[in-house]
PDB file of C-alpha atoms in Angstrom:
ATOM      1  CA  MET A   1     -19.324 -55.049 -47.887  1.00 57.00           C
ATOM      2  CA  LYS A   2     -22.175 -52.671 -47.093  1.00 59.00           C
ATOM      3  CA  GLY A   3     -24.655 -54.000 -49.638  1.00 64.00           C
ATOM      4  CA  ILE A   4     -28.255 -53.514 -48.555  1.00 66.00           C
ATOM      5  CA  ARG A   5     -29.337 -57.127 -49.204  1.00 72.00           C
ATOM      6  CA  SER A   6     -26.343 -59.447 -49.516  1.00 75.00           C
ATOM      7  CA  GLY A   7     -23.453 -57.443 -48.101  1.00 79.00           C
ATOM      8  CA  VAL A   8     -21.445 -58.677 -45.138  1.00 82.00           C
ATOM      9  CA  ALA A   9     -22.936 -56.002 -42.895  1.00 78.00           C
ATOM     10  CA  ALA A  10     -26.495 -56.911 -43.927  1.00 82.00           C
ATOM     11  CA  ARG A  11     -25.916 -60.620 -43.233  1.00 85.00           C
ATOM     12  CA  ILE A  12     -24.465 -59.947 -39.798  1.00 85.00           C
ATOM     13  CA  ARG A  13     -27.348 -57.651 -38.862  1.00 79.00           C
ATOM     14  CA  LYS A  14     -29.815 -60.396 -39.713  1.00 84.00           C
ATOM     15  CA  ASP A  15     -28.445 -62.378 -36.787  1.00 86.00           C
ATOM     16  CA  VAL A  16     -27.471 -59.388 -34.609  1.00 83.00           C
ATOM     17  CA  PRO A  17     -29.751 -56.410 -35.377  1.00 81.00           C
ATOM     18  CA  GLN A  18     -27.861 -54.259 -32.847  1.00 75.00           C
ATOM     19  CA  ALA A  19     -24.561 -54.505 -34.799  1.00 76.00           C
ATOM     20  CA  LEU A  20     -23.254 -51.267 -36.300  1.00 75.00           C
ATOM     21  CA  PRO A  21     -21.215 -51.566 -39.527  1.00 76.00           C
ATOM     22  CA  VAL A  22     -18.086 -49.417 -39.382  1.00 76.00           C
ATOM     23  CA  HIS A  23     -15.803 -49.140 -42.383  1.00 78.00           C
ATOM     24  CA  CYS A  24     -12.052 -49.570 -41.867  1.00 83.00           C
ATOM     25  CA  ILE A  25     -10.779 -46.160 -40.739  1.00 85.00           C
ATOM     26  CA  ALA A  26      -7.404 -46.575 -42.452  1.00 88.00           C
ATOM     27  CA  HIS A  27      -9.165 -47.557 -45.688  1.00 88.00           C
ATOM     28  CA  CYS A  28     -11.436 -44.505 -45.427  1.00 87.00           C
ATOM     29  CA  LEU A  29      -8.374 -42.293 -45.052  1.00 90.00           C
ATOM     30  CA  ASN A  30      -6.790 -43.864 -48.119  1.00 89.00           C
ATOM     31  CA  LEU A  31      -9.991 -43.236 -50.098  1.00 88.00           C
ATOM     32  CA  CYS A  32      -9.790 -39.591 -49.025  1.00 89.00           C
ATOM     33  CA  LEU A  33      -6.256 -39.361 -50.379  1.00 90.00           C
ATOM     34  CA  GLN A  34      -7.247 -41.099 -53.616  1.00 89.00           C
ATOM     35  CA  ASP A  35     -10.182 -38.743 -54.197  1.00 90.00           C
ATOM     36  CA  ALA A  36      -8.080 -35.700 -53.336  1.00 89.00           C
ATOM     37  CA  GLY A  37      -5.331 -36.882 -55.682  1.00 88.00           C
ATOM     38  CA  LYS A  38      -7.851 -36.998 -58.533  1.00 90.00           C
ATOM     39  CA  GLN A  39      -9.340 -33.567 -57.788  1.00 92.00           C
ATOM     40  CA  ILE A  40      -6.077 -31.673 -57.211  1.00 92.00           C
ATOM     41  CA  ASN A  41      -4.391 -31.307 -60.600  1.00 92.00           C
ATOM     42  CA  LEU A  42      -0.931 -30.632 -59.210  1.00 93.00           C
ATOM     43  CA  LEU A  43      -0.939 -33.770 -57.065  1.00 93.00           C
ATOM     44  CA  ARG A  44      -2.457 -35.872 -59.845  1.00 93.00           C
ATOM     45  CA  ASP A  45       0.268 -34.797 -62.270  1.00 94.00           C
ATOM     46  CA  ALA A  46       2.990 -35.300 -59.644  1.00 94.00           C
ATOM     47  CA  ILE A  47       1.851 -38.849 -58.902  1.00 93.00           C
ATOM     48  CA  GLN A  48       1.720 -39.705 -62.599  1.00 94.00           C
ATOM     49  CA  LEU A  49       5.162 -38.172 -63.168  1.00 95.00           C
ATOM     50  CA  VAL A  50       6.720 -40.206 -60.362  1.00 95.00           C
ATOM     51  CA  ARG A  51       5.102 -43.379 -61.696  1.00 94.00           C
ATOM     52  CA  GLU A  52       6.470 -42.791 -65.210  1.00 95.00           C
ATOM     53  CA  ILE A  53       9.980 -41.980 -63.964  1.00 95.00           C
ATOM     54  CA  VAL A  54      10.136 -45.119 -61.860  1.00 94.00           C
ATOM     55  CA  GLN A  55       8.830 -47.278 -64.692  1.00 93.00           C
ATOM     56  CA  LEU A  56      11.250 -45.801 -67.221  1.00 94.00           C
ATOM     57  CA  ILE A  57      14.331 -46.337 -65.046  1.00 94.00           C
ATOM     58  CA  ASN A  58      13.547 -49.499 -63.087  1.00 91.00           C
ATOM     59  CA  CYS A  59      12.007 -51.494 -65.926  1.00 89.00           C
ATOM     60  CA  SER A  60      15.296 -51.565 -67.884  1.00 90.00           C
ATOM     61  CA  PRO A  61      18.493 -53.071 -66.429  1.00 92.00           C
ATOM     62  CA  LYS A  62      20.556 -50.794 -68.673  1.00 93.00           C
ATOM     63  CA  ARG A  63      18.797 -47.594 -67.567  1.00 93.00           C
ATOM     64  CA  LYS A  64      18.788 -48.760 -63.948  1.00 92.00           C
ATOM     65  CA  HIS A  65      22.542 -49.325 -64.094  1.00 93.00           C
ATOM     66  CA  LEU A  66      22.987 -45.901 -65.676  1.00 93.00           C
ATOM     67  CA  PHE A  67      21.005 -44.327 -62.855  1.00 93.00           C
ATOM     68  CA  SER A  68      23.113 -46.154 -60.279  1.00 92.00           C
ATOM     69  CA  GLN A  69      26.322 -44.879 -61.891  1.00 91.00           C
ATOM     70  CA  TYR A  70      25.160 -41.266 -61.749  1.00 90.00           C
ATOM     71  CA  ARG A  71      24.022 -41.765 -58.159  1.00 90.00           C
ATOM     72  CA  LEU A  72      27.395 -43.155 -57.121  1.00 88.00           C
ATOM     73  CA  ALA A  73      29.183 -40.276 -58.855  1.00 87.00           C
ATOM     74  CA  GLU A  74      27.101 -37.725 -56.967  1.00 82.00           C
ATOM     75  CA  SER A  75      27.547 -39.582 -53.663  1.00 79.00           C
ATOM     76  CA  ALA A  76      31.309 -39.328 -54.061  1.00 77.00           C
ATOM     77  CA  ILE A  77      31.045 -35.537 -54.336  1.00 72.00           C
ATOM     78  CA  LEU A  78      28.476 -34.840 -51.612  1.00 64.00           C
ATOM     79  CA  ALA A  79      29.085 -34.999 -47.904  1.00 55.00           C
ATOM     80  CA  GLU A  80      28.088 -38.149 -46.086  1.00 55.00           C
ATOM     81  CA  ASN A  81      24.966 -36.578 -44.554  1.00 53.00           C
ATOM     82  CA  ASP A  82      23.773 -35.220 -47.923  1.00 56.00           C
ATOM     83  CA  ARG A  83      24.142 -38.440 -49.889  1.00 55.00           C
ATOM     84  CA  PRO A  84      20.902 -39.896 -51.262  1.00 55.00           C
ATOM     85  CA  SER A  85      19.975 -43.171 -49.625  1.00 59.00           C
ATOM     86  CA  GLY A  86      18.225 -45.956 -51.500  1.00 67.00           C
ATOM     87  CA  GLY A  87      16.828 -45.854 -54.990  1.00 80.00           C
ATOM     88  CA  LEU A  88      13.500 -44.907 -56.469  1.00 88.00           C
ATOM     89  CA  LYS A  89      10.396 -46.159 -54.704  1.00 88.00           C
ATOM     90  CA  PRO A  90       7.531 -47.481 -56.861  1.00 86.00           C
ATOM     91  CA  LEU A  91       3.936 -46.398 -56.397  1.00 85.00           C
ATOM     92  CA  CYS A  92       1.818 -49.416 -55.545  1.00 79.00           C
ATOM     93  CA  PRO A  93      -2.001 -49.038 -55.675  1.00 72.00           C
ATOM     94  CA  THR A  94      -2.492 -51.618 -52.906  1.00 73.00           C
ATOM     95  CA  ARG A  95      -0.131 -49.930 -50.431  1.00 78.00           C
ATOM     96  CA  TRP A  96      -1.467 -46.944 -48.539  1.00 80.00           C
ATOM     97  CA  THR A  97       1.729 -45.302 -47.298  1.00 83.00           C
ATOM     98  CA  VAL A  98       4.015 -45.006 -50.324  1.00 88.00           C
ATOM     99  CA  ARG A  99       3.008 -41.737 -52.024  1.00 90.00           C
ATOM    100  CA  ALA A 100       5.045 -39.377 -49.866  1.00 91.00           C
ATOM    101  CA  ALA A 101       8.033 -41.747 -49.759  1.00 91.00           C
ATOM    102  CA  ALA A 102       8.052 -42.109 -53.569  1.00 92.00           C
ATOM    103  CA  MET A 103       7.885 -38.332 -54.077  1.00 93.00           C
ATOM    104  CA  GLU A 104      10.563 -37.709 -51.462  1.00 93.00           C
ATOM    105  CA  ALA A 105      12.878 -40.206 -53.169  1.00 93.00           C
ATOM    106  CA  VAL A 106      12.486 -38.298 -56.445  1.00 94.00           C
ATOM    107  CA  ILE A 107      13.164 -34.952 -54.737  1.00 94.00           C
ATOM    108  CA  LYS A 108      16.281 -36.207 -52.952  1.00 92.00           C
ATOM    109  CA  GLN A 109      17.691 -37.599 -56.230  1.00 92.00           C
ATOM    110  CA  TYR A 110      16.363 -34.843 -58.480  1.00 94.00           C
ATOM    111  CA  SER A 111      19.653 -33.946 -60.131  1.00 93.00           C
ATOM    112  CA  VAL A 112      20.605 -37.616 -60.599  1.00 93.00           C
ATOM    113  CA  ILE A 113      17.278 -38.335 -62.279  1.00 95.00           C
ATOM    114  CA  MET A 114      17.689 -35.322 -64.591  1.00 95.00           C
ATOM    115  CA  GLU A 115      21.167 -36.455 -65.622  1.00 94.00           C
ATOM    116  CA  THR A 116      19.901 -39.982 -66.264  1.00 94.00           C
ATOM    117  CA  LEU A 117      16.954 -38.781 -68.337  1.00 95.00           C
ATOM    118  CA  GLU A 118      19.190 -36.457 -70.346  1.00 95.00           C
ATOM    119  CA  ASP A 119      21.585 -39.317 -71.110  1.00 94.00           C
ATOM    120  CA  VAL A 120      18.744 -41.606 -72.176  1.00 94.00           C
ATOM    121  CA  HIS A 121      17.210 -38.852 -74.300  1.00 94.00           C
ATOM    122  CA  LEU A 122      20.474 -38.107 -76.136  1.00 93.00           C
ATOM    123  CA  HIS A 123      21.723 -41.653 -76.688  1.00 91.00           C
ATOM    124  CA  THR A 124      18.555 -43.721 -77.110  1.00 87.00           C
ATOM    125  CA  ARG A 125      16.904 -43.855 -80.525  1.00 87.00           C
ATOM    126  CA  ASP A 126      13.517 -45.299 -79.629  1.00 89.00           C
ATOM    127  CA  GLU A 127      10.310 -44.276 -77.906  1.00 91.00           C
ATOM    128  CA  TYR A 128      11.999 -44.391 -74.509  1.00 92.00           C
ATOM    129  CA  GLY A 129      14.371 -41.630 -75.591  1.00 93.00           C
ATOM    130  CA  LEU A 130      11.392 -39.467 -76.535  1.00 93.00           C
ATOM    131  CA  LYS A 131       9.689 -40.251 -73.248  1.00 94.00           C
ATOM    132  CA  ALA A 132      12.836 -39.404 -71.312  1.00 94.00           C
ATOM    133  CA  GLY A 133      12.968 -36.032 -73.083  1.00 94.00           C
ATOM    134  CA  GLY A 134       9.406 -35.264 -72.098  1.00 95.00           C
ATOM    135  CA  LEU A 135      10.001 -36.207 -68.463  1.00 95.00           C
ATOM    136  CA  LEU A 136      13.183 -34.128 -68.409  1.00 95.00           C
ATOM    137  CA  ALA A 137      11.309 -31.088 -69.724  1.00 95.00           C
ATOM    138  CA  ALA A 138       8.709 -31.529 -66.989  1.00 95.00           C
ATOM    139  CA  LEU A 139      11.339 -31.794 -64.240  1.00 95.00           C
ATOM    140  CA  GLU A 140      12.948 -28.545 -65.396  1.00 94.00           C
ATOM    141  CA  LYS A 141       9.756 -26.621 -64.581  1.00 94.00           C
ATOM    142  CA  PHE A 142       9.221 -24.978 -61.207  1.00 95.00           C
ATOM    143  CA  GLU A 143       5.574 -26.088 -61.127  1.00 95.00           C
ATOM    144  CA  THR A 144       6.642 -29.740 -61.195  1.00 95.00           C
ATOM    145  CA  PHE A 145       9.045 -29.271 -58.300  1.00 96.00           C
ATOM    146  CA  PHE A 146       6.404 -27.333 -56.375  1.00 96.00           C
ATOM    147  CA  SER A 147       3.828 -30.099 -56.887  1.00 96.00           C
ATOM    148  CA  LEU A 148       6.259 -32.770 -55.650  1.00 96.00           C
ATOM    149  CA  LYS A 149       7.046 -30.727 -52.536  1.00 96.00           C
ATOM    150  CA  LEU A 150       3.345 -30.123 -51.937  1.00 95.00           C
ATOM    151  CA  GLY A 151       2.624 -33.840 -52.280  1.00 94.00           C
ATOM    152  CA  CYS A 152       5.296 -34.668 -49.699  1.00 94.00           C
ATOM    153  CA  LEU A 153       3.819 -32.135 -47.287  1.00 94.00           C
ATOM    154  CA  LEU A 154       0.182 -33.169 -47.597  1.00 93.00           C
ATOM    155  CA  PHE A 155       0.527 -36.907 -48.176  1.00 93.00           C
ATOM    156  CA  GLY A 156       3.246 -37.256 -45.551  1.00 91.00           C
ATOM    157  CA  CYS A 157       0.967 -36.160 -42.711  1.00 91.00           C
ATOM    158  CA  SER A 158      -1.920 -38.406 -43.773  1.00 90.00           C
ATOM    159  CA  GLU A 159       0.307 -41.429 -44.322  1.00 89.00           C
ATOM    160  CA  ASN A 160       1.774 -41.066 -40.831  1.00 90.00           C
ATOM    161  CA  THR A 161      -1.801 -41.037 -39.559  1.00 91.00           C
ATOM    162  CA  SER A 162      -2.538 -44.141 -41.625  1.00 90.00           C
ATOM    163  CA  LYS A 163       0.288 -46.003 -39.896  1.00 90.00           C
ATOM    164  CA  VAL A 164      -1.236 -45.073 -36.528  1.00 90.00           C
ATOM    165  CA  LEU A 165      -4.691 -46.229 -37.643  1.00 89.00           C
ATOM    166  CA  GLN A 166      -3.354 -49.653 -38.679  1.00 89.00           C
ATOM    167  CA  ALA A 167      -2.176 -50.482 -35.158  1.00 88.00           C
ATOM    168  CA  LYS A 168      -3.734 -53.657 -33.755  1.00 85.00           C
ATOM    169  CA  ASP A 169      -4.696 -52.211 -30.378  1.00 86.00           C
ATOM    170  CA  ILE A 170      -6.028 -48.804 -31.425  1.00 86.00           C
ATOM    171  CA  THR A 171      -9.445 -47.764 -30.129  1.00 85.00           C
ATOM    172  CA  MET A 172     -12.123 -45.836 -31.956  1.00 84.00           C
ATOM    173  CA  GLN A 173     -11.557 -42.809 -29.745  1.00 85.00           C
ATOM    174  CA  GLU A 174      -7.846 -42.839 -30.565  1.00 88.00           C
ATOM    175  CA  ALA A 175      -8.613 -43.205 -34.282  1.00 89.00           C
ATOM    176  CA  VAL A 176     -10.984 -40.230 -34.242  1.00 88.00           C
ATOM    177  CA  ALA A 177      -8.397 -38.215 -32.312  1.00 90.00           C
ATOM    178  CA  ALA A 178      -5.737 -39.043 -34.953  1.00 92.00           C
ATOM    179  CA  ILE A 179      -8.055 -37.894 -37.749  1.00 91.00           C
ATOM    180  CA  THR A 180      -8.808 -34.693 -35.836  1.00 91.00           C
ATOM    181  CA  VAL A 181      -5.081 -33.992 -35.473  1.00 93.00           C
ATOM    182  CA  THR A 182      -4.653 -34.476 -39.232  1.00 93.00           C
ATOM    183  CA  GLN A 183      -7.488 -32.056 -39.985  1.00 92.00           C
ATOM    184  CA  THR A 184      -5.958 -29.523 -37.611  1.00 94.00           C
ATOM    185  CA  PHE A 185      -2.620 -29.846 -39.406  1.00 95.00           C
ATOM    186  CA  TYR A 186      -4.225 -29.097 -42.787  1.00 94.00           C
ATOM    187  CA  LYS A 187      -6.110 -26.132 -41.327  1.00 94.00           C
ATOM    188  CA  ARG A 188      -2.887 -24.699 -39.930  1.00 95.00           C
ATOM    189  CA  GLN A 189      -1.204 -25.145 -43.294  1.00 94.00           C
ATOM    190  CA  ARG A 190      -4.011 -23.145 -44.890  1.00 94.00           C
ATOM    191  CA  GLU A 191      -2.644 -19.839 -43.678  1.00 94.00           C
ATOM    192  CA  ASP A 192      -0.652 -17.164 -45.461  1.00 95.00           C
ATOM    193  CA  GLU A 193       2.278 -17.518 -43.081  1.00 95.00           C
ATOM    194  CA  ALA A 194       2.512 -21.273 -43.655  1.00 95.00           C
ATOM    195  CA  PHE A 195       2.256 -20.838 -47.426  1.00 96.00           C
ATOM    196  CA  ASN A 196       4.905 -18.111 -47.570  1.00 96.00           C
ATOM    197  CA  THR A 197       7.305 -20.249 -45.542  1.00 96.00           C
ATOM    198  CA  PHE A 198       6.648 -23.256 -47.779  1.00 96.00           C
ATOM    199  CA  PHE A 199       6.928 -21.280 -51.030  1.00 96.00           C
ATOM    200  CA  ASP A 200      10.174 -19.560 -50.010  1.00 95.00           C
ATOM    201  CA  ARG A 201      11.723 -22.915 -49.108  1.00 96.00           C
ATOM    202  CA  VAL A 202      10.645 -24.436 -52.429  1.00 96.00           C
ATOM    203  CA  GLU A 203      12.098 -21.464 -54.320  1.00 95.00           C
ATOM    204  CA  GLN A 204      15.397 -21.816 -52.485  1.00 95.00           C
ATOM    205  CA  ASP A 205      15.623 -25.552 -53.201  1.00 94.00           C
ATOM    206  CA  ALA A 206      14.680 -24.981 -56.847  1.00 94.00           C
ATOM    207  CA  ARG A 207      17.491 -22.444 -57.293  1.00 93.00           C
ATOM    208  CA  SER A 208      20.004 -24.913 -55.857  1.00 92.00           C
ATOM    209  CA  LEU A 209      18.923 -27.451 -58.511  1.00 92.00           C
ATOM    210  CA  ASN A 210      18.999 -24.895 -61.368  1.00 90.00           C
ATOM    211  CA  ILE A 211      15.276 -25.305 -61.961  1.00 91.00           C
ATOM    212  CA  GLY A 212      13.407 -22.593 -63.808  1.00 86.00           C
ATOM    213  CA  LEU A 213      11.831 -19.682 -61.983  1.00 89.00           C
ATOM    214  CA  PRO A 214       8.119 -19.752 -61.093  1.00 90.00           C
ATOM    215  CA  VAL A 215       6.054 -18.431 -63.974  1.00 89.00           C
ATOM    216  CA  LEU A 216       2.375 -17.890 -64.603  1.00 87.00           C
ATOM    217  CA  PRO A 217       0.520 -20.361 -66.833  1.00 82.00           C
ATOM    218  CA  ARG A 218      -0.457 -19.178 -70.265  1.00 78.00           C
ATOM    219  CA  TYR A 219      -3.696 -17.230 -70.179  1.00 72.00           C
ATOM    220  CA  ARG A 220      -6.386 -18.760 -72.341  1.00 71.00           C
ATOM    221  CA  LYS A 221      -9.087 -16.403 -73.484  1.00 71.00           C
ATOM    222  CA  PRO A 222     -12.533 -18.070 -73.259  1.00 67.00           C
ATOM    223  CA  PRO A 223     -14.673 -18.324 -76.439  1.00 68.00           C
ATOM    224  CA  LYS A 224     -17.010 -15.437 -77.183  1.00 67.00           C
ATOM    225  CA  ARG A 225     -20.053 -17.635 -76.611  1.00 67.00           C
ATOM    226  CA  PHE A 226     -19.165 -17.699 -72.908  1.00 62.00           C
ATOM    227  CA  ASP A 227     -20.008 -14.067 -72.252  1.00 61.00           C
ATOM    228  CA  GLY A 228     -19.377 -12.945 -68.706  1.00 58.00           C
ATOM    229  CA  ASP A 229     -17.384 -16.083 -67.814  1.00 57.00           C
ATOM    230  CA  THR A 230     -13.962 -14.462 -67.734  1.00 62.00           C
ATOM    231  CA  GLN A 231     -10.960 -16.306 -66.349  1.00 65.00           C
ATOM    232  CA  HIS A 232      -9.187 -14.792 -63.378  1.00 70.00           C
ATOM    233  CA  GLU A 233      -5.769 -13.425 -64.269  1.00 77.00           C
ATOM    234  CA  PHE A 234      -3.028 -13.696 -61.635  1.00 83.00           C
ATOM    235  CA  ARG A 235      -0.561 -10.827 -61.451  1.00 85.00           C
ATOM    236  CA  GLN A 236       2.324 -12.743 -59.895  1.00 91.00           C
ATOM    237  CA  PRO A 237       3.351 -16.414 -59.832  1.00 92.00           C
ATOM    238  CA  ARG A 238       3.166 -16.434 -56.027  1.00 93.00           C
ATOM    239  CA  GLU A 239      -0.571 -15.624 -56.223  1.00 93.00           C
ATOM    240  CA  TYR A 240      -1.149 -18.490 -58.641  1.00 93.00           C
ATOM    241  CA  PHE A 241       0.672 -21.053 -56.503  1.00 95.00           C
ATOM    242  CA  ARG A 242      -1.028 -19.699 -53.367  1.00 95.00           C
ATOM    243  CA  GLN A 243      -4.405 -20.434 -54.929  1.00 94.00           C
ATOM    244  CA  LYS A 244      -3.320 -23.966 -55.839  1.00 94.00           C
ATOM    245  CA  TYR A 245      -1.874 -24.533 -52.361  1.00 95.00           C
ATOM    246  CA  PHE A 246      -5.039 -23.379 -50.581  1.00 96.00           C
ATOM    247  CA  GLU A 247      -7.231 -25.370 -52.968  1.00 94.00           C
ATOM    248  CA  ALA A 248      -5.337 -28.558 -52.131  1.00 94.00           C
ATOM    249  CA  CYS A 249      -5.711 -27.953 -48.391  1.00 95.00           C
ATOM    250  CA  ASP A 250      -9.432 -27.191 -48.755  1.00 95.00           C
ATOM    251  CA  ILE A 251     -10.092 -30.368 -50.737  1.00 94.00           C
ATOM    252  CA  LEU A 252      -8.295 -32.561 -48.206  1.00 93.00           C
ATOM    253  CA  ILE A 253     -10.110 -30.930 -45.279  1.00 93.00           C
ATOM    254  CA  GLY A 254     -13.425 -31.424 -47.065  1.00 92.00           C
ATOM    255  CA  GLU A 255     -12.712 -35.074 -47.873  1.00 91.00           C
ATOM    256  CA  LEU A 256     -11.851 -35.831 -44.237  1.00 91.00           C
ATOM    257  CA  SER A 257     -14.971 -34.046 -43.019  1.00 89.00           C
ATOM    258  CA  ASP A 258     -17.253 -35.888 -45.444  1.00 86.00           C
ATOM    259  CA  ARG A 259     -15.974 -39.337 -44.471  1.00 83.00           C
ATOM    260  CA  PHE A 260     -15.323 -39.011 -40.758  1.00 83.00           C
ATOM    261  CA  GLU A 261     -17.814 -36.455 -39.441  1.00 77.00           C
ATOM    262  CA  GLN A 262     -20.799 -38.822 -39.669  1.00 69.00           C
ATOM    263  CA  GLU A 263     -22.725 -38.506 -36.420  1.00 64.00           C
ATOM    264  CA  ASP A 264     -25.109 -41.364 -37.213  1.00 66.00           C
ATOM    265  CA  VAL A 265     -22.135 -43.779 -37.285  1.00 67.00           C
ATOM    266  CA  MET A 266     -19.303 -42.326 -35.223  1.00 73.00           C
ATOM    267  CA  LYS A 267     -21.184 -41.199 -32.123  1.00 76.00           C
ATOM    268  CA  PRO A 268     -23.040 -44.482 -31.436  1.00 77.00           C
ATOM    269  CA  VAL A 269     -19.808 -46.452 -31.906  1.00 77.00           C
ATOM    270  CA  LEU A 270     -17.858 -44.112 -29.631  1.00 78.00           C
ATOM    271  CA  CYS A 271     -20.648 -44.312 -27.067  1.00 82.00           C
ATOM    272  CA  MET A 272     -20.731 -48.108 -27.074  1.00 78.00           C
ATOM    273  CA  GLU A 273     -16.944 -48.356 -26.944  1.00 79.00           C
ATOM    274  CA  SER A 274     -16.765 -46.021 -23.963  1.00 82.00           C
ATOM    275  CA  ILE A 275     -19.384 -48.027 -22.068  1.00 82.00           C
ATOM    276  CA  LEU A 276     -17.660 -51.340 -22.765  1.00 80.00           C
ATOM    277  CA  LEU A 277     -14.232 -50.050 -21.813  1.00 80.00           C
ATOM    278  CA  LYS A 278     -15.493 -48.509 -18.587  1.00 82.00           C
ATOM    279  CA  SER A 279     -17.321 -51.714 -17.714  1.00 82.00           C
ATOM    280  CA  ALA A 280     -14.245 -53.812 -18.420  1.00 79.00           C
ATOM    281  CA  CYS A 281     -12.167 -51.548 -16.167  1.00 81.00           C
ATOM    282  CA  GLY A 282     -14.771 -51.666 -13.397  1.00 77.00           C
ATOM    283  CA  GLU A 283     -15.597 -47.967 -13.670  1.00 73.00           C
ATOM    284  CA  GLU A 284     -19.029 -46.398 -13.434  1.00 65.00           C
ATOM    285  CA  SER A 285     -20.365 -45.979 -16.935  1.00 54.00           C
ATOM    286  CA  GLY A 286     -23.121 -43.598 -15.897  1.00 52.00           C
ATOM    287  CA  LYS A 287     -20.925 -40.515 -15.501  1.00 49.00           C
ATOM    288  CA  THR A 288     -19.534 -38.760 -18.518  1.00 45.00           C
ATOM    289  CA  THR A 289     -18.492 -35.344 -19.654  1.00 42.00           C
ATOM    290  CA  GLY A 290     -18.181 -36.212 -23.336  1.00 44.00           C
ATOM    291  CA  TYR A 291     -21.037 -35.519 -25.697  1.00 42.00           C
ATOM    292  CA  THR A 292     -24.769 -36.023 -26.045  1.00 43.00           C
ATOM    293  CA  CYS A 293     -25.588 -39.326 -27.661  1.00 44.00           C
ATOM    294  CA  ARG A 294     -28.583 -41.642 -27.695  1.00 44.00           C
ATOM    295  CA  CYS A 295     -27.500 -45.031 -28.990  1.00 43.00           C
ATOM    296  CA  ASP A 296     -30.495 -46.785 -30.547  1.00 44.00           C
ATOM    297  CA  SER A 297     -28.755 -50.156 -30.628  1.00 41.00           C
ATOM    298  CA  CYS A 298     -27.679 -50.310 -26.993  1.00 44.00           C
ATOM    299  CA  GLY A 299     -30.065 -47.841 -25.374  1.00 45.00           C
ATOM    300  CA  ALA A 300     -27.198 -45.895 -23.783  1.00 43.00           C
ATOM    301  CA  THR A 301     -27.614 -42.197 -23.157  1.00 44.00           C
ATOM    302  CA  ARG A 302     -24.660 -39.897 -22.638  1.00 41.00           C
ATOM    303  CA  CYS A 303     -24.706 -36.130 -22.169  1.00 41.00           C
ATOM    304  CA  LYS A 304     -22.339 -33.242 -21.552  1.00 39.00           C
ATOM    305  CA  THR A 305     -23.757 -32.382 -18.151  1.00 37.00           C
ATOM    306  CA  GLY A 306     -22.300 -35.436 -16.447  1.00 38.00           C
ATOM    307  CA  HIS A 307     -25.703 -36.610 -15.148  1.00 38.00           C
ATOM    308  CA  GLU A 308     -26.135 -40.295 -14.495  1.00 38.00           C
ATOM    309  CA  HIS A 309     -28.199 -42.356 -16.893  1.00 39.00           C
ATOM    310  CA  SER A 310     -29.009 -46.005 -17.086  1.00 37.00           C
ATOM    311  CA  HIS A 311     -27.422 -48.093 -19.846  1.00 39.00           C
ATOM    312  CA  ASN A 312     -29.338 -51.190 -20.919  1.00 37.00           C
ATOM    313  CA  MET A 313     -27.539 -53.486 -23.310  1.00 35.00           C
ATOM    314  CA  HIS A 314     -30.031 -55.370 -25.462  1.00 38.00           C
ATOM    315  CA  GLY A 315     -29.536 -58.577 -27.339  1.00 40.00           C
ATOM    316  CA  ASN A 316     -28.294 -62.047 -26.416  1.00 42.00           C
ATOM    317  CA  GLY A 317     -29.755 -61.651 -22.913  1.00 42.00           C
ATOM    318  CA  SER A 318     -26.819 -59.536 -21.622  1.00 40.00           C
ATOM    319  CA  SER A 319     -27.227 -56.492 -19.411  1.00 35.00           C
TER     320      SER A 319
END
């Protein structure tokens, strides 16, 4: 789209040099989540685990029926408010708001999935039985449950923002405000108090599901040729998961900053939008208390002091 010579943006600017190419904000947010999912090992593994569970169960009528039977048996025992609703939700690469929902569906039906995988592992004599055993072993680990909970927390906020950004009548100012709110949420989560609350809740839920206790990963001693490059040793599991939690928040905050804090693109577009909206509403576009911006394409100047400036719209003979 943004090719220098033959991209859509380049072709439009041949006819209208003043046009500013702006990438889809919702698409940019989805790219942030994709990049973060690749960099954060816990989220990457959680996404892959959910995808394999859904494929194993939903791609076989027999295993899908078995899962439904276990789900109905558990629903008969639980109270009406605690019954799991719906089945497993697949992860679709072309849909931007399914990650958190797919992980949440696995968490809500965690015990049912474990019973299904155990049944398949014990009574199936093919590669699917082996795969079910591997998935079951992963679900019995605290780190897996922690990663699924972390994915719901982080992806859930961004996917709610994505739904807001896909509204037909949203303005650029509202889109930037939604992104700012999302960044603020991640910054608030990156605090010791927020982590301790999250970790204690995950531990409590894990105990109710008879999942293993949090443990430290096996320490791997680096080769002797890497002198001085010693690996940090965590004393307690909480310290290890705290580091992973903060790392995930930092990566998401950095991805949002890299894609949305681009002054050469955002400020001119916000400036032009504000002028057009004020003109359409019959307001004076010369007064502002926003930010300092000199728009090269429209010649508009805006500053924090609220002084009046002239705005000359160039191109197509309009003023």
